[in-house]
């Protein structure tokens, strides 16, 4: 109860904070320190992290025939950050892209490495019916001035003026609202476990592809970028050597394995490091429980969202999405959907055998 009370007080403090006069804006708070955190020297490309040290899930890199053909015919070229200055659209922060820099895709983004040990994540096209656009999206949609910078709102209006048709203007607004939504999802976690969440800058991007006819294919889409860390996805530390007993049909069609943590797979992890990882996992559990109980939101955490850095062996979360509770189907064992996430983490931590 003490922990729940602590998080409840924290949530109340944040709500009061929003309503206090004379405070920095949401985005000012969100981006404080990012210039320092994400600083890079464009003239230094001599210390690239080796590809074998990156948290790459090669299964996520694979695409079907149609997608591979499309990428061949319309290869990515670069992405710019686009904003509104001098009364018109303004491009800056050139980021070169290439097929060999593609390192993965999630449900909502394509991920590319940059030459300066950072990644850029390029938003996929999504329909408004996607479950990510729930109550938090409505909050952003109704308060765009809170979640977008002044120049981003200026850009949105500028683009809408030159758009043909109401549907195109709605599509532009939808993309900018999605940018604000990404920031809000990030803030939900960053405000509760700031040291575990990778610093992230969100921006509206203009992605370019080269067509076979020499005409560039340009797409306006929300993007974000982060520093690239050497490490491995959580799932890469898992040793599947103990099967969970089910009924014969489930064993044959849907086998389940106990999640055992392999402490020697990428170097020997000391007991003190394991204790720190276990403590951080328990903090993630508390945040997951708080969001579910106090805000009716499910932190959609999976092993693909977490890395353990090498050689420091620290827990880091680099992908952030929260969904409305009612969009999740509870399982037979757990009537509350967040319990499935919590139990998975607990099972994993118990394999540390720390007592």
mmCIF file with all atom_site columns, N, CA and C in Angstrom, residues 24-59:
data_model
loop_
_atom_site.group_PDB
_atom_site.id
_atom_site.type_symbol
_atom_site.label_atom_id
_atom_site.label_alt_id
_atom_site.label_comp_id
_atom_site.label_asym_id
_atom_site.label_entity_id
_atom_site.label_seq_id
_atom_site.pdbx_PDB_ins_code
_atom_site.Cartn_x
_atom_site.Cartn_y
_atom_site.Cartn_z
_atom_site.occupancy
_atom_site.B_iso_or_equiv
_atom_site.pdbx_formal_charge
_atom_site.auth_seq_id
_atom_site.auth_comp_id
_atom_site.auth_asym_id
_atom_site.auth_atom_id
_atom_site.pdbx_PDB_model_num
ATOM 1   N N  . UNK A 1 24 ? 7.403  25.888  -16.869 1.00 0.00 ? 24 UNK A N  1
ATOM 2   C CA . UNK A 1 24 ? 7.816  25.531  -18.234 1.00 0.00 ? 24 UNK A CA 1
ATOM 3   C C  . UNK A 1 24 ? 6.747  24.682  -18.905 1.00 0.00 ? 24 UNK A C  1
ATOM 4   N N  . UNK A 1 25 ? 6.686  24.731  -20.214 1.00 0.00 ? 25 UNK A N  1
ATOM 5   C CA . UNK A 1 25 ? 5.700  23.942  -20.957 1.00 0.00 ? 25 UNK A CA 1
ATOM 6   C C  . UNK A 1 25 ? 6.076  22.462  -20.920 1.00 0.00 ? 25 UNK A C  1
ATOM 7   N N  . UNK A 1 26 ? 5.103  21.647  -21.275 1.00 0.00 ? 26 UNK A N  1
ATOM 8   C CA . UNK A 1 26 ? 5.306  20.193  -21.330 1.00 0.00 ? 26 UNK A CA 1
ATOM 9   C C  . UNK A 1 26 ? 6.530  19.833  -22.156 1.00 0.00 ? 26 UNK A C  1
ATOM 10  N N  . UNK A 1 27 ? 6.646  20.441  -23.335 1.00 0.00 ? 27 UNK A N  1
ATOM 11  C CA . UNK A 1 27 ? 7.739  20.080  -24.240 1.00 0.00 ? 27 UNK A CA 1
ATOM 12  C C  . UNK A 1 27 ? 9.076  20.584  -23.719 1.00 0.00 ? 27 UNK A C  1
ATOM 13  N N  . UNK A 1 28 ? 9.078  21.752  -23.063 1.00 0.00 ? 28 UNK A N  1
ATOM 14  C CA . UNK A 1 28 ? 10.323 22.252  -22.476 1.00 0.00 ? 28 UNK A CA 1
ATOM 15  C C  . UNK A 1 28 ? 10.852 21.280  -21.431 1.00 0.00 ? 28 UNK A C  1
ATOM 16  N N  . UNK A 1 29 ? 9.955  20.763  -20.629 1.00 0.00 ? 29 UNK A N  1
ATOM 17  C CA . UNK A 1 29 ? 10.353 19.772  -19.614 1.00 0.00 ? 29 UNK A CA 1
ATOM 18  C C  . UNK A 1 29 ? 10.836 18.499  -20.292 1.00 0.00 ? 29 UNK A C  1
ATOM 19  N N  . UNK A 1 30 ? 10.087 18.064  -21.301 1.00 0.00 ? 30 UNK A N  1
ATOM 20  C CA . UNK A 1 30 ? 10.395 16.812  -21.974 1.00 0.00 ? 30 UNK A CA 1
ATOM 21  C C  . UNK A 1 30 ? 11.757 16.854  -22.663 1.00 0.00 ? 30 UNK A C  1
ATOM 22  N N  . UNK A 1 31 ? 12.107 18.001  -23.237 1.00 0.00 ? 31 UNK A N  1
ATOM 23  C CA . UNK A 1 31 ? 13.334 18.109  -24.022 1.00 0.00 ? 31 UNK A CA 1
ATOM 24  C C  . UNK A 1 31 ? 14.503 18.702  -23.232 1.00 0.00 ? 31 UNK A C  1
ATOM 25  N N  . UNK A 1 32 ? 14.295 18.945  -21.944 1.00 0.00 ? 32 UNK A N  1
ATOM 26  C CA . UNK A 1 32 ? 15.377 19.503  -21.140 1.00 0.00 ? 32 UNK A CA 1
ATOM 27  C C  . UNK A 1 32 ? 16.566 18.538  -21.134 1.00 0.00 ? 32 UNK A C  1
ATOM 28  N N  . UNK A 1 33 ? 17.705 19.043  -21.510 1.00 0.00 ? 33 UNK A N  1
ATOM 29  C CA . UNK A 1 33 ? 18.928 18.231  -21.497 1.00 0.00 ? 33 UNK A CA 1
ATOM 30  C C  . UNK A 1 33 ? 19.152 17.397  -22.737 1.00 0.00 ? 33 UNK A C  1
ATOM 31  N N  . UNK A 1 34 ? 18.178 17.379  -23.679 1.00 0.00 ? 34 UNK A N  1
ATOM 32  C CA . UNK A 1 34 ? 18.332 16.516  -24.852 1.00 0.00 ? 34 UNK A CA 1
ATOM 33  C C  . UNK A 1 34 ? 19.465 16.979  -25.769 1.00 0.00 ? 34 UNK A C  1
ATOM 34  N N  . UNK A 1 35 ? 19.674 18.307  -25.848 1.00 0.00 ? 35 UNK A N  1
ATOM 35  C CA . UNK A 1 35 ? 20.769 18.796  -26.689 1.00 0.00 ? 35 UNK A CA 1
ATOM 36  C C  . UNK A 1 35 ? 22.105 18.218  -26.224 1.00 0.00 ? 35 UNK A C  1
ATOM 37  N N  . UNK A 1 36 ? 22.249 18.091  -24.915 1.00 0.00 ? 36 UNK A N  1
ATOM 38  C CA . UNK A 1 36 ? 23.483 17.522  -24.367 1.00 0.00 ? 36 UNK A CA 1
ATOM 39  C C  . UNK A 1 36 ? 23.495 16.004  -24.508 1.00 0.00 ? 36 UNK A C  1
ATOM 40  N N  . UNK A 1 37 ? 22.359 15.379  -24.187 1.00 0.00 ? 37 UNK A N  1
ATOM 41  C CA . UNK A 1 37 ? 22.270 13.910  -24.239 1.00 0.00 ? 37 UNK A CA 1
ATOM 42  C C  . UNK A 1 37 ? 22.476 13.379  -25.654 1.00 0.00 ? 37 UNK A C  1
ATOM 43  N N  . UNK A 1 38 ? 21.931 14.081  -26.649 1.00 0.00 ? 38 UNK A N  1
ATOM 44  C CA . UNK A 1 38 ? 21.964 13.593  -28.023 1.00 0.00 ? 38 UNK A CA 1
ATOM 45  C C  . UNK A 1 38 ? 22.997 14.326  -28.883 1.00 0.00 ? 38 UNK A C  1
ATOM 46  N N  . UNK A 1 39 ? 23.930 15.002  -28.233 1.00 0.00 ? 39 UNK A N  1
ATOM 47  C CA . UNK A 1 39 ? 24.971 15.704  -28.995 1.00 0.00 ? 39 UNK A CA 1
ATOM 48  C C  . UNK A 1 39 ? 25.848 14.688  -29.734 1.00 0.00 ? 39 UNK A C  1
ATOM 49  N N  . UNK A 1 40 ? 26.229 15.035  -30.958 1.00 0.00 ? 40 UNK A N  1
ATOM 50  C CA . UNK A 1 40 ? 27.176 14.202  -31.698 1.00 0.00 ? 40 UNK A CA 1
ATOM 51  C C  . UNK A 1 40 ? 28.088 15.109  -32.506 1.00 0.00 ? 40 UNK A C  1
ATOM 52  N N  . UNK A 1 41 ? 29.281 14.638  -32.743 1.00 0.00 ? 41 UNK A N  1
ATOM 53  C CA . UNK A 1 41 ? 30.244 15.358  -33.568 1.00 0.00 ? 41 UNK A CA 1
ATOM 54  C C  . UNK A 1 41 ? 30.193 14.757  -34.965 1.00 0.00 ? 41 UNK A C  1
ATOM 55  N N  . UNK A 1 42 ? 29.655 15.474  -35.968 1.00 0.00 ? 42 UNK A N  1
ATOM 56  C CA . UNK A 1 42 ? 29.504 14.885  -37.307 1.00 0.00 ? 42 UNK A CA 1
ATOM 57  C C  . UNK A 1 42 ? 30.830 14.524  -37.967 1.00 0.00 ? 42 UNK A C  1
ATOM 58  N N  . UNK A 1 43 ? 31.928 15.081  -37.458 1.00 0.00 ? 43 UNK A N  1
ATOM 59  C CA . UNK A 1 43 ? 33.236 14.780  -38.051 1.00 0.00 ? 43 UNK A CA 1
ATOM 60  C C  . UNK A 1 43 ? 33.869 13.523  -37.464 1.00 0.00 ? 43 UNK A C  1
ATOM 61  N N  . UNK A 1 44 ? 33.206 12.963  -36.419 1.00 0.00 ? 44 UNK A N  1
ATOM 62  C CA . UNK A 1 44 ? 33.768 11.765  -35.792 1.00 0.00 ? 44 UNK A CA 1
ATOM 63  C C  . UNK A 1 44 ? 32.891 10.549  -36.094 1.00 0.00 ? 44 UNK A C  1
ATOM 64  N N  . UNK A 1 45 ? 33.337 9.732   -36.990 1.00 0.00 ? 45 UNK A N  1
ATOM 65  C CA . UNK A 1 45 ? 32.633 8.480   -37.302 1.00 0.00 ? 45 UNK A CA 1
ATOM 66  C C  . UNK A 1 45 ? 33.579 7.302   -37.144 1.00 0.00 ? 45 UNK A C  1
ATOM 67  N N  . UNK A 1 46 ? 34.623 7.506   -36.312 1.00 0.00 ? 46 UNK A N  1
ATOM 68  C CA . UNK A 1 46 ? 35.665 6.496   -36.191 1.00 0.00 ? 46 UNK A CA 1
ATOM 69  C C  . UNK A 1 46 ? 35.414 5.525   -35.042 1.00 0.00 ? 46 UNK A C  1
ATOM 70  N N  . UNK A 1 47 ? 34.334 5.721   -34.329 1.00 0.00 ? 47 UNK A N  1
ATOM 71  C CA . UNK A 1 47 ? 34.094 4.857   -33.169 1.00 0.00 ? 47 UNK A CA 1
ATOM 72  C C  . UNK A 1 47 ? 32.731 4.180   -33.276 1.00 0.00 ? 47 UNK A C  1
ATOM 73  N N  . UNK A 1 48 ? 32.418 3.663   -34.451 1.00 0.00 ? 48 UNK A N  1
ATOM 74  C CA . UNK A 1 48 ? 31.143 2.989   -34.662 1.00 0.00 ? 48 UNK A CA 1
ATOM 75  C C  . UNK A 1 48 ? 31.047 1.724   -33.810 1.00 0.00 ? 48 UNK A C  1
ATOM 76  N N  . UNK A 1 49 ? 29.876 1.527   -33.223 1.00 0.00 ? 49 UNK A N  1
ATOM 77  C CA . UNK A 1 49 ? 29.640 0.307   -32.443 1.00 0.00 ? 49 UNK A CA 1
ATOM 78  C C  . UNK A 1 49 ? 29.542 -0.866  -33.410 1.00 0.00 ? 49 UNK A C  1
ATOM 79  N N  . UNK A 1 50 ? 30.321 -1.931  -33.192 1.00 0.00 ? 50 UNK A N  1
ATOM 80  C CA . UNK A 1 50 ? 30.253 -3.089  -34.106 1.00 0.00 ? 50 UNK A CA 1
ATOM 81  C C  . UNK A 1 50 ? 28.839 -3.665  -34.177 1.00 0.00 ? 50 UNK A C  1
ATOM 82  N N  . UNK A 1 51 ? 28.454 -4.091  -35.360 1.00 0.00 ? 51 UNK A N  1
ATOM 83  C CA . UNK A 1 51 ? 27.089 -4.585  -35.560 1.00 0.00 ? 51 UNK A CA 1
ATOM 84  C C  . UNK A 1 51 ? 26.762 -5.774  -34.655 1.00 0.00 ? 51 UNK A C  1
ATOM 85  N N  . UNK A 1 52 ? 27.782 -6.602  -34.379 1.00 0.00 ? 52 UNK A N  1
ATOM 86  C CA . UNK A 1 52 ? 27.528 -7.773  -33.534 1.00 0.00 ? 52 UNK A CA 1
ATOM 87  C C  . UNK A 1 52 ? 27.223 -7.390  -32.088 1.00 0.00 ? 52 UNK A C  1
ATOM 88  N N  . UNK A 1 53 ? 27.522 -6.135  -31.711 1.00 0.00 ? 53 UNK A N  1
ATOM 89  C CA . UNK A 1 53 ? 27.243 -5.680  -30.353 1.00 0.00 ? 53 UNK A CA 1
ATOM 90  C C  . UNK A 1 53 ? 25.906 -4.966  -30.234 1.00 0.00 ? 53 UNK A C  1
ATOM 91  N N  . UNK A 1 54 ? 25.176 -4.845  -31.342 1.00 0.00 ? 54 UNK A N  1
ATOM 92  C CA . UNK A 1 54 ? 23.908 -4.124  -31.322 1.00 0.00 ? 54 UNK A CA 1
ATOM 93  C C  . UNK A 1 54 ? 22.762 -5.054  -30.933 1.00 0.00 ? 54 UNK A C  1
ATOM 94  N N  . UNK A 1 55 ? 21.740 -4.485  -30.279 1.00 0.00 ? 55 UNK A N  1
ATOM 95  C CA . UNK A 1 55 ? 20.564 -5.290  -29.928 1.00 0.00 ? 55 UNK A CA 1
ATOM 96  C C  . UNK A 1 55 ? 19.644 -5.454  -31.133 1.00 0.00 ? 55 UNK A C  1
ATOM 97  N N  . UNK A 1 56 ? 20.038 -6.321  -32.046 1.00 0.00 ? 56 UNK A N  1
ATOM 98  C CA . UNK A 1 56 ? 19.293 -6.508  -33.294 1.00 0.00 ? 56 UNK A CA 1
ATOM 99  C C  . UNK A 1 56 ? 18.551 -7.848  -33.258 1.00 0.00 ? 56 UNK A C  1
ATOM 100 N N  . UNK A 1 57 ? 17.259 -7.776  -33.479 1.00 0.00 ? 57 UNK A N  1
ATOM 101 C CA . UNK A 1 57 ? 16.476 -8.998  -33.635 1.00 0.00 ? 57 UNK A CA 1
ATOM 102 C C  . UNK A 1 57 ? 16.323 -9.237  -35.136 1.00 0.00 ? 57 UNK A C  1
ATOM 103 N N  . UNK A 1 58 ? 17.107 -10.188 -35.675 1.00 0.00 ? 58 UNK A N  1
ATOM 104 C CA . UNK A 1 58 ? 17.116 -10.379 -37.123 1.00 0.00 ? 58 UNK A CA 1
ATOM 105 C C  . UNK A 1 58 ? 15.770 -10.844 -37.659 1.00 0.00 ? 58 UNK A C  1
ATOM 106 N N  . UNK A 1 59 ? 14.964 -11.437 -36.794 1.00 0.00 ? 59 UNK A N  1
ATOM 107 C CA . UNK A 1 59 ? 13.624 -11.837 -37.212 1.00 0.00 ? 59 UNK A CA 1
ATOM 108 C C  . UNK A 1 59 ? 12.790 -10.600 -37.581 1.00 0.00 ? 59 UNK A C  1
#
